[in-house]
Coordinates of N, CA, C and O and ligand atoms in Angstrom, one line a residue:
M271 N 15.6 10.2 -3.5 CA 14.9 9.1 -3.2 C 13.2 9.3 -3.1 O 12.8 10.5 -2.6
V272 N 12.4 8.7 -3.7 CA 11.0 8.7 -3.8 C 10.7 7.7 -2.6 O 10.8 6.5 -2.8
R273 N 9.7 8.0 -1.7 CA 9.1 7.4 -0.6 C 7.7 7.1 -0.6 O 7.1 8.0 -1.0
V274 N 7.3 5.8 -0.9 CA 5.9 5.4 -0.8 C 5.4 4.6 0.1 O 5.9 3.7 0.4
L275 N 4.2 5.1 0.7 CA 3.8 4.2 1.7 C 2.3 3.7 1.4 O 1.5 4.5 1.0
F276 N 2.3 2.4 1.5 CA 0.9 1.8 1.1 C -0.1 1.7 2.4 O 0.6 1.0 3.5
V277 N -1.2 1.9 2.4 CA -2.0 2.2 3.6 C -3.3 1.4 3.6 O -4.1 1.7 2.6
C278 N -3.6 0.6 4.4 CA -5.1 -0.1 4.7 C -5.3 -0.2 6.2 O -4.8 0.8 6.8
L279 N -6.4 -0.8 6.3 CA -6.9 -0.9 7.8 C -6.1 -1.5 8.6 O -5.6 -1.0 9.7
G280 N -5.8 -2.8 8.5 CA -5.1 -3.6 9.5 C -3.8 -3.9 9.1 O -3.0 -4.4 10.0
N281 N -3.0 -3.5 7.9 CA -1.7 -3.8 7.5 C -1.4 -5.4 7.6 O -0.1 -5.7 7.8
I282 N -2.3 -6.0 7.3 CA -2.0 -7.5 7.3 C -2.4 -8.1 6.0 O -2.2 -9.3 5.5
C283 N -3.4 -7.6 5.0 CA -3.9 -8.1 3.8 C -3.5 -7.1 2.7 O -2.4 -7.5 1.9
R284 N -3.9 -6.0 2.4 CA -3.8 -5.4 1.2 C -2.5 -4.7 1.1 O -1.9 -4.6 0.1
S285 N -2.3 -3.9 2.2 CA -1.2 -3.0 2.0 C 0.2 -3.6 2.0 O 1.1 -3.3 1.4
P286 N 0.4 -4.8 3.0 CA 1.6 -5.5 2.8 C 1.9 -6.1 1.5 O 2.9 -6.4 1.0
T287 N 0.5 -6.9 0.9 CA 0.7 -7.2 -0.4 C 1.1 -6.2 -1.5 O 2.1 -6.5 -2.4
A288 N 0.6 -5.0 -1.3 CA 0.9 -3.9 -2.1 C 2.5 -3.5 -2.0 O 3.2 -3.4 -3.0
H289 N 2.9 -3.5 -0.9 CA 4.5 -3.1 -0.5 C 5.3 -4.3 -1.3 O 6.2 -4.0 -2.0
G290 N 4.8 -5.7 -1.2 CA 5.6 -6.8 -1.7 C 5.6 -6.7 -3.1 O 6.7 -6.8 -3.8
V291 N 4.6 -6.5 -3.7 CA 4.4 -6.5 -5.2 C 5.1 -5.2 -5.9 O 6.0 -5.3 -6.9
F292 N 4.9 -4.2 -5.2 CA 5.7 -2.9 -5.7 C 7.2 -2.9 -5.3 O 7.9 -2.6 -6.3
A293 N 7.7 -3.5 -4.3 CA 9.0 -3.6 -3.9 C 9.8 -4.4 -5.0 O 10.9 -4.1 -5.5
K294 N 9.1 -5.5 -5.5 CA 9.8 -6.4 -6.3 C 9.7 -5.9 -7.8 O 10.8 -5.9 -8.4
M295 N 8.7 -5.2 -8.1 CA 8.7 -4.4 -9.6 C 9.9 -3.4 -9.4 O 10.6 -3.2 -10.5
V296 N 10.0 -2.6 -8.4 CA 11.2 -1.7 -8.4 C 12.5 -2.2 -8.4 O 13.3 -1.8 -9.2
A297 N 12.7 -3.3 -7.8 CA 13.9 -3.9 -7.6 C 14.2 -4.5 -9.2 O 15.3 -4.4 -9.7
E298 N 13.3 -5.1 -9.8 CA 13.4 -5.7 -11.3 C 13.7 -4.5 -12.2 O 14.4 -4.7 -13.2
A299 N 13.2 -3.3 -11.9 CA 13.6 -2.3 -12.7 C 14.7 -1.6 -12.3 O 15.2 -0.6 -13.0
G300 N 15.5 -2.0 -11.4 CA 16.9 -1.7 -11.1 C 16.9 -0.5 -10.2 O 17.6 0.6 -10.4
L301 N 15.6 -0.1 -9.7 CA 15.3 1.1 -9.0 C 15.5 1.3 -7.5 O 15.0 2.2 -7.0
A302 N 15.7 0.0 -6.9 CA 15.7 0.0 -5.5 C 16.5 1.0 -4.7 O 16.2 1.4 -3.5
R303 N 17.4 1.7 -5.2 CA 18.0 2.9 -4.6 C 17.4 4.1 -4.8 O 17.8 5.1 -4.4
A304 N 16.4 4.3 -5.7 CA 15.8 5.3 -6.0 C 14.3 5.6 -5.6 O 13.8 6.6 -5.1
I305 N 13.9 4.2 -5.1 CA 12.5 4.2 -4.8 C 12.4 3.5 -3.6 O 12.7 2.3 -3.5
E306 N 11.8 4.0 -2.3 CA 11.7 3.2 -1.2 C 10.3 3.1 -0.8 O 9.5 3.8 -1.1
S307 N 9.7 1.9 -0.4 CA 8.5 1.5 0.1 C 8.0 1.0 1.3 O 9.3 0.2 1.9
D308 N 7.0 1.0 1.7 CA 6.6 0.5 3.2 C 5.2 0.4 3.2 O 4.5 1.0 2.4
S309 N 4.6 -0.1 4.2 CA 3.2 -0.1 4.4 C 2.8 0.1 6.0 O 3.7 -0.2 6.8
A310 N 1.5 0.5 6.2 CA 0.9 0.6 7.5 C -0.5 0.5 7.5 O -1.2 0.6 6.5
G311 N -1.1 0.4 8.7 CA -2.6 0.5 8.7 C -3.2 1.6 9.5 O -2.3 2.4 10.3
T312 N -4.3 1.9 9.2 CA -5.0 3.1 9.9 C -5.5 2.6 11.4 O -5.7 3.4 12.2
T313 N -5.3 1.3 11.8 CA -5.5 0.6 13.1 C -4.1 0.0 13.6 O -3.4 -0.2 12.8
D314 N -4.2 0.0 14.9 CA -3.1 -0.9 15.4 C -3.6 -2.2 15.8 O -2.8 -2.8 16.8
Y315 N -4.8 -2.8 15.4 CA -5.3 -3.9 15.9 C -4.3 -5.1 15.7 O -4.4 -6.2 16.6
H316 N -3.4 -5.2 14.7 CA -2.6 -6.1 14.3 C -1.2 -5.9 14.6 O -0.4 -6.6 13.9
R317 N -1.0 -4.8 15.2 CA 0.6 -4.5 15.5 C 1.5 -5.4 15.7 O 1.3 -6.3 16.6
G318 N 2.6 -5.8 15.0 CA 3.5 -6.8 15.2 C 3.4 -8.0 14.5 O 4.0 -8.9 14.4
E319 N 2.1 -8.1 14.0 CA 1.7 -9.5 13.3 C 2.2 -9.4 11.8 O 2.3 -8.7 11.3
A320 N 2.5 -11.0 11.5 CA 3.0 -11.0 10.2 C 1.3 -11.0 9.2 O 0.4 -11.0 9.8
P321 N 1.7 -10.8 8.0 CA 0.6 -10.6 7.3 C -0.4 -12.0 7.2 O 0.0 -13.0 7.5
D322 N -1.7 -11.6 6.8 CA -2.6 -13.0 6.9 C -2.0 -14.0 6.1 O -1.6 -14.0 5.1
P323 N -2.2 -15.2 6.8 CA -1.7 -16.4 5.9 C -2.1 -16.5 4.4 O -1.6 -17.1 3.6
R324 N -3.3 -16.1 4.2 CA -4.0 -16.2 2.9 C -3.3 -15.2 2.1 O -3.2 -15.6 0.9
A325 N -2.8 -14.0 2.5 CA -2.3 -13.1 1.6 C -0.9 -13.6 1.5 O -0.4 -13.4 0.3
V326 N -0.2 -14.2 2.3 CA 1.1 -14.7 2.3 C 1.0 -15.8 1.0 O 1.9 -15.7 0.3
A327 N 0.1 -16.6 1.2 CA -0.1 -17.8 0.3 C -0.3 -17.3 -1.2 O 0.3 -17.6 -2.2
A328 N -1.3 -16.2 -1.4 CA -1.6 -15.7 -2.6 C -0.4 -15.0 -3.3 O 0.0 -15.2 -4.4
A329 N 0.5 -14.2 -2.4 CA 1.6 -13.5 -3.0 C 2.5 -14.6 -3.4 O 3.2 -14.5 -4.3
K330 N 2.7 -15.7 -2.5 CA 3.8 -16.6 -2.9 C 3.5 -17.4 -4.2 O 4.4 -17.7 -5.0
R331 N 2.1 -17.4 -4.6 CA 1.9 -18.2 -5.8 C 2.3 -17.3 -7.0 O 2.4 -17.7 -8.2
R332 N 2.5 -16.1 -6.8 CA 3.0 -15.1 -7.8 C 4.6 -14.8 -7.7 O 4.9 -13.8 -8.0
G333 N 5.1 -15.5 -6.8 CA 6.6 -15.4 -6.5 C 6.9 -14.2 -5.8 O 8.1 -13.6 -5.9
I334 N 6.1 -13.9 -4.9 CA 6.5 -12.7 -4.0 C 6.5 -13.1 -2.7 O 5.4 -13.7 -2.2
D335 N 7.5 -12.7 -1.7 CA 7.7 -13.2 -0.4 C 7.3 -12.1 0.5 O 7.9 -11.1 0.4
I336 N 6.0 -12.2 1.1 CA 5.7 -11.1 2.1 C 5.8 -11.6 3.7 O 5.3 -10.9 4.4
A337 N 6.1 -12.9 3.8 CA 6.0 -13.5 5.2 C 6.7 -12.8 6.2 O 6.5 -12.9 7.3
R338 N 7.8 -11.9 6.0 CA 8.6 -11.5 6.9 C 8.3 -10.0 7.2 O 8.6 -9.3 8.0
L339 N 7.3 -9.5 6.3 CA 6.8 -8.1 7.0 C 6.0 -8.2 8.2 O 5.5 -9.1 8.7
R340 N 6.0 -7.1 8.8 CA 5.2 -7.0 10.4 C 4.3 -5.7 10.2 O 4.8 -4.6 9.8
A341 N 3.1 -5.9 10.7 CA 2.1 -4.9 10.7 C 2.4 -3.7 11.8 O 3.0 -3.9 13.0
R342 N 2.2 -2.5 11.4 CA 2.3 -1.3 12.1 C 1.3 -0.2 11.9 O 0.9 -0.1 10.7
P343 N 1.0 0.4 12.7 CA -0.1 1.7 12.5 C 0.8 2.8 11.9 O 2.0 2.9 12.0
V344 N -0.1 3.6 11.1 CA 0.5 5.1 10.5 C 0.8 5.6 11.7 O 0.1 5.8 12.6
E345 N 2.0 6.2 11.6 CA 2.5 7.4 12.7 C 2.5 8.7 12.0 O 2.7 8.8 10.9
P346 N 2.4 9.8 13.1 CA 2.3 11.2 12.5 C 3.7 11.5 11.6 O 3.5 12.0 10.6
A347 N 4.7 10.8 12.1 CA 5.9 11.1 11.3 C 5.9 10.5 9.8 O 6.6 11.3 9.1
D348 N 5.1 9.6 9.5 CA 4.8 9.0 8.2 C 4.2 10.1 7.3 O 4.7 10.1 6.2
L349 N 3.5 10.9 7.8 CA 2.8 12.0 7.0 C 3.7 13.0 6.4 O 3.5 13.5 5.2
A350 N 5.0 13.1 7.2 CA 6.0 14.1 6.9 C 7.0 13.5 6.1 O 7.6 13.9 5.1
R351 N 7.2 12.3 6.3 CA 8.3 11.3 5.6 C 8.1 10.9 4.3 O 9.1 10.7 3.6
F352 N 6.8 10.6 4.0 CA 6.6 9.9 2.6 C 6.2 10.8 1.5 O 5.6 11.8 2.0
D353 N 6.7 10.7 0.5 CA 6.2 11.6 -0.5 C 4.7 11.1 -1.2 O 4.1 11.8 -1.8
L354 N 4.5 9.9 -1.0 CA 3.1 9.5 -1.5 C 2.6 8.4 -0.4 O 3.3 7.6 0.1
L355 N 1.4 8.8 0.1 CA 0.8 7.8 1.0 C -0.5 7.4 0.4 O -1.6 8.0 -0.1
L356 N -0.5 6.3 -0.2 CA -1.5 5.6 -1.2 C -2.6 4.8 -0.2 O -2.2 3.5 0.3
A357 N -4.0 5.1 -0.2 CA -4.9 4.4 0.6 C -5.5 3.3 -0.3 O -5.8 3.6 -1.5
M358 N -5.9 2.1 0.2 CA -6.5 1.0 -0.4 C -8.2 1.5 -0.7 O -8.6 0.7 -1.7
D359 N -8.6 2.1 0.2 CA -10.0 2.5 -0.2 C -10.2 3.9 0.5 O -9.4 4.6 1.2
R360 N -11.7 4.4 0.3 CA -12.0 5.7 0.7 C -11.9 5.9 2.0 O -11.5 7.1 2.6
P361 N -12.4 5.0 3.0 CA -12.4 5.3 4.6 C -11.0 5.5 5.0 O -10.8 6.2 5.6
V362 N -10.1 4.6 4.3 CA -8.6 4.7 4.7 C -8.1 6.2 4.2 O -7.4 6.7 5.1
L363 N -8.6 6.4 2.9 CA -8.0 7.8 2.6 C -8.7 8.9 3.5 O -7.9 9.8 3.8
R364 N -9.8 8.8 3.7 CA -10.3 9.8 4.9 C -9.8 9.9 6.3 O -9.4 11.0 6.6
R365 N -9.3 8.6 6.7 CA -8.5 8.7 8.0 C -7.1 9.4 7.7 O -6.7 10.1 8.7
L366 N -6.4 9.0 6.5 CA -5.3 9.7 6.2 C -5.2 11.1 6.2 O -4.4 11.9 6.6
S367 N -6.2 11.6 5.5 CA -6.5 13.0 5.1 C -6.7 13.6 6.5 O -6.2 14.7 6.8
A368 N -7.6 13.0 7.4 CA -7.9 13.9 8.7 C -6.7 13.9 9.5 O -6.4 14.8 10.1
M369 N -5.8 12.8 9.5 CA -4.5 12.7 10.2 C -3.6 14.0 9.7 O -3.1 14.5 10.5
G370 N -3.6 14.0 8.3 CA -2.8 15.1 7.8 C -3.4 16.6 8.3 O -2.6 17.5 8.7
R371 N -4.5 16.7 8.2 CA -5.3 18.1 8.6 C -4.8 18.4 10.3 O -4.3 19.5 10.6
R372 N -5.1 17.4 11.0 CA -4.6 17.4 12.5 C -3.3 17.8 12.7 O -3.1 18.5 13.6
L373 N -2.5 17.2 12.0 CA -1.0 17.5 12.2 C -0.7 18.7 11.6 O 0.5 19.2 11.8
G374 N -1.4 19.5 10.8 CA -1.3 20.7 10.4 C -0.2 20.8 9.1 O 0.1 22.0 8.6
G375 N 0.4 19.7 8.8 CA 1.4 19.8 7.7 C 0.6 19.8 6.3 O -0.6 19.8 6.5
D376 N 1.4 20.0 5.4 CA 0.6 19.9 4.0 C 0.6 18.6 3.3 O 1.6 18.5 2.5
A377 N -0.2 17.7 3.7 CA -0.1 16.4 3.1 C -1.0 16.2 1.8 O -0.9 15.2 1.4
R378 N -1.7 17.3 1.6 CA -2.9 17.1 0.7 C -2.4 16.5 -0.7 O -3.0 15.7 -1.2
G379 N -1.4 17.1 -1.1 CA -1.0 16.6 -2.6 C -0.3 15.2 -2.6 O -0.1 14.6 -3.7
R380 N 0.0 14.6 -1.4 CA 0.7 13.5 -1.5 C -0.2 12.1 -0.9 O 0.1 11.0 -0.9
V381 N -1.3 12.4 -0.4 CA -2.3 11.5 0.0 C -3.3 11.1 -1.2 O -3.8 12.0 -1.6
G382 N -3.5 9.8 -1.6 CA -4.3 9.6 -2.4 C -4.9 8.3 -2.5 O -4.5 7.3 -1.6
L383 N -5.7 7.8 -3.5 CA -6.0 6.4 -3.5 C -5.2 5.7 -4.5 O -4.8 6.2 -5.6
F384 N -4.6 4.6 -4.1 CA -3.7 3.8 -4.8 C -3.9 3.4 -6.3 O -3.4 3.7 -7.2
L385 N -5.3 3.0 -6.3 CA -5.7 2.6 -7.9 C -6.0 3.8 -8.7 O -6.3 3.5 -9.8
D386 N -5.9 4.9 -8.3 CA -5.9 6.0 -9.1 C -4.6 6.0 -10.1 O -4.7 6.7 -11.2
H387 N -3.8 5.3 -9.9 CA -2.6 5.2 -10.6 C -2.8 4.2 -11.9 O -1.9 3.8 -12.4
A388 N -4.0 3.4 -11.7 CA -4.3 2.5 -12.8 C -5.8 2.8 -13.3 O -6.6 2.0 -13.2
P389 N -5.9 4.0 -13.8 CA -7.3 4.6 -14.3 C -8.1 3.5 -15.1 O -9.3 3.3 -15.2
G390 N -7.3 2.7 -16.1 CA -7.8 1.8 -17.0 C -8.6 0.8 -16.1 O -9.6 0.0 -16.8
L391 N -8.5 0.5 -14.9 CA -9.2 -0.7 -14.3 C -10.7 -0.4 -13.9 O -11.5 -1.1 -14.0
G392 N -10.9 1.1 -13.8 CA -12.5 1.2 -13.7 C -12.9 1.1 -12.4 O -14.0 1.4 -12.0
V393 N -11.8 0.8 -11.4 CA -12.3 0.7 -10.0 C -11.3 1.5 -9.2 O -10.0 1.4 -9.6
R394 N -11.5 2.1 -8.1 CA -10.7 3.0 -7.5 C -10.4 2.4 -6.1 O -9.5 3.0 -5.5
E395 N -11.0 1.5 -5.7 CA -10.7 0.8 -4.4 C -10.4 -0.7 -4.4 O -10.8 -1.5 -5.0
V396 N -9.4 -0.9 -3.5 CA -9.0 -2.3 -3.4 C -10.0 -3.0 -2.2 O -9.7 -2.6 -1.1
P397 N -10.9 -3.9 -2.5 CA -11.9 -4.3 -1.6 C -11.1 -5.2 -0.4 O -10.1 -5.9 -0.7
D398 N -11.8 -4.8 0.9 CA -11.0 -5.7 1.9 C -11.5 -7.2 1.8 O -12.5 -7.6 1.8
P399 N -10.4 -7.9 2.0 CA -10.5 -9.5 1.6 C -10.7 -10.2 2.8 O -10.8 -11.3 3.0
Y400 N -10.6 -9.4 4.0 CA -10.3 -10.1 5.3 C -11.5 -11.1 5.7 O -11.4 -12.2 6.2
L401 N -12.8 -10.6 5.7 CA -13.7 -11.6 5.8 C -14.4 -12.5 4.8 O -15.2 -13.3 5.0
G402 N -13.7 -12.4 3.8 CA -14.2 -13.2 2.7 C -13.3 -14.5 2.4 O -12.7 -15.0 3.5
G403 N -13.4 -15.3 1.2 CA -12.6 -16.4 1.0 C -11.2 -16.1 0.4 O -10.8 -15.2 0.2
E404 N -10.5 -17.3 0.2 CA -9.3 -17.5 -0.3 C -9.2 -16.6 -1.8 O -8.4 -15.9 -2.0
E405 N -10.4 -16.7 -2.6 CA -10.4 -16.0 -4.1 C -10.2 -14.6 -3.8 O -9.7 -13.9 -4.8
G406 N -10.6 -14.2 -2.6 CA -10.7 -12.6 -2.7 C -9.2 -11.9 -2.6 O -8.9 -11.1 -3.1
F407 N -8.2 -12.8 -2.1 CA -7.1 -12.5 -2.1 C -6.2 -12.4 -3.5 O -5.5 -11.7 -3.6
D408 N -6.8 -13.4 -4.4 CA -6.4 -13.2 -5.8 C -6.7 -12.1 -6.5 O -6.1 -11.5 -7.4
A409 N -8.0 -11.8 -6.1 CA -8.7 -10.5 -6.9 C -7.9 -9.3 -6.4 O -7.8 -8.3 -7.2
V410 N -7.5 -9.2 -5.1 CA -6.7 -8.2 -4.5 C -5.5 -8.0 -5.2 O -5.0 -7.0 -5.6
L411 N -4.8 -9.2 -5.6 CA -3.5 -9.2 -6.2 C -3.6 -8.8 -7.6 O -2.9 -8.0 -8.1
D412 N -4.6 -9.1 -8.3 CA -4.9 -8.8 -9.8 C -4.8 -7.0 -9.7 O -4.3 -6.5 -10.5
L413 N -5.7 -6.6 -8.9 CA -5.8 -5.0 -8.8 C -4.5 -4.3 -8.3 O -4.0 -3.4 -9.0
I414 N -4.1 -5.0 -7.5 CA -2.5 -4.4 -7.0 C -1.4 -4.4 -8.1 O -0.7 -3.5 -8.0
E415 N -1.5 -5.4 -8.8 CA -0.3 -5.4 -9.8 C -0.6 -4.5 -10.8 O 0.3 -3.7 -11.3
E416 N -1.8 -4.3 -11.1 CA -2.2 -3.0 -12.0 C -1.9 -1.7 -11.5 O -1.2 -1.0 -12.1
G417 N -2.2 -1.6 -10.3 CA -1.9 -0.4 -9.4 C -0.4 0.0 -9.3 O 0.3 1.0 -9.6
A418 N 0.3 -1.3 -9.2 CA 1.8 -1.0 -8.8 C 2.4 -0.6 -10.2 O 3.5 0.0 -10.3
K419 N 2.0 -1.1 -11.3 CA 2.6 -0.9 -12.5 C 2.4 0.6 -12.9 O 3.2 1.3 -13.2
G420 N 1.1 1.1 -12.9 CA 0.7 2.4 -13.1 C 1.5 3.5 -12.1 O 2.0 4.5 -12.6
L421 N 1.6 3.1 -10.9 CA 2.4 3.9 -10.0 C 3.9 3.9 -10.3 O 4.5 5.0 -10.4
L422 N 4.5 2.8 -10.5 CA 5.8 2.9 -11.0 C 6.0 3.7 -12.3 O 7.0 4.7 -12.4
A423 N 5.1 3.4 -13.3 CA 5.2 4.2 -14.5 C 5.1 5.7 -14.1 O 6.1 6.7 -14.6
A424 N 4.3 6.2 -13.3 CA 4.0 7.5 -12.9 C 5.3 8.2 -12.1 O 5.7 9.2 -12.5
I425 N 5.9 7.4 -11.2 CA 6.9 7.8 -10.6 C 8.2 8.1 -11.5 O 9.0 9.0 -11.4
R426 N 8.3 7.3 -12.4 CA 9.6 7.5 -13.6 C 9.3 8.7 -14.3 O 10.1 9.3 -14.6
R427 N 8.1 8.7 -14.8 CA 7.7 9.8 -15.5 C 7.8 11.2 -14.7 O 8.3 12.2 -15.4
E428 N 7.3 11.3 -13.5 CA 7.1 12.6 -13.1 C 8.2 12.9 -11.9 O 8.3 14.1 -11.6
R429 N 8.9 11.9 -11.4 CA 9.8 12.0 -10.3 C 11.1 11.6 -10.6 O 12.1 12.1 -9.8
L430 N 11.4 11.0 -11.6 CA 12.8 10.5 -11.6 C 13.5 10.8 -13.1 O 14.6 10.6 -13.4
E431 N 12.7 11.4 -14.0 CA 13.3 11.9 -15.2 C 14.1 13.0 -14.9 O 14.1 13.8 -14.1
Ligands
4NP1024 P1 -6.5 -5.1 5.6 O1 -7.7 -6.2 5.9 O2 -6.9 -3.7 6.0 O3 -6.4 -5.2 4.0 O4 -5.2 -5.4 6.3 C1 -8.0 -6.1 7.2 C2 -7.4 -6.7 8.2 C3 -8.0 -6.7 9.5 C4 -9.1 -6.2 9.8 C5 -9.8 -5.5 8.7 C6 -9.4 -5.6 7.4 N1 -9.7 -6.4 10.9 O5 -11.1 -5.7 11.2 O6 -9.2 -6.8 12.0

């Protein structure tokens, strides 16, 4: 089993979207029993909340249901449990890396930027759409779909062969 955790700040916009997009791709590839995914935030501001309604609507327009996900903060156990912990932007990556160092485990090779799996995009961060408009959520989905494709290809190539 390969375990992937998508991480953003609030766990109500970007990371639940990535979780939903990736889980659907994995299921469609017939790999649901080989790849597990989840999402979390570096803060607990929104603990227990459903994703932002704009994120739910944007995902729904592409046939992805994320309405039942609930926000939670990253926990120490996540650093040991997940094979890949993928940050949506650099501040989130720094928080994850700091958590890993504090816990003393060796999370270095497992923590990274999600969009580094889609180098063709030429962008490395999924911008935070929280304070922007509706269209920001579609832009986030475009990036996440490419990232998820690249990630799935990398996992197949490097971990499931
Ligand atoms: P997310 O977006 O990190 O993609 O879930 C945000 C959600 C909430 C906040 C910031 C970003 N906030 O400051 O409450």
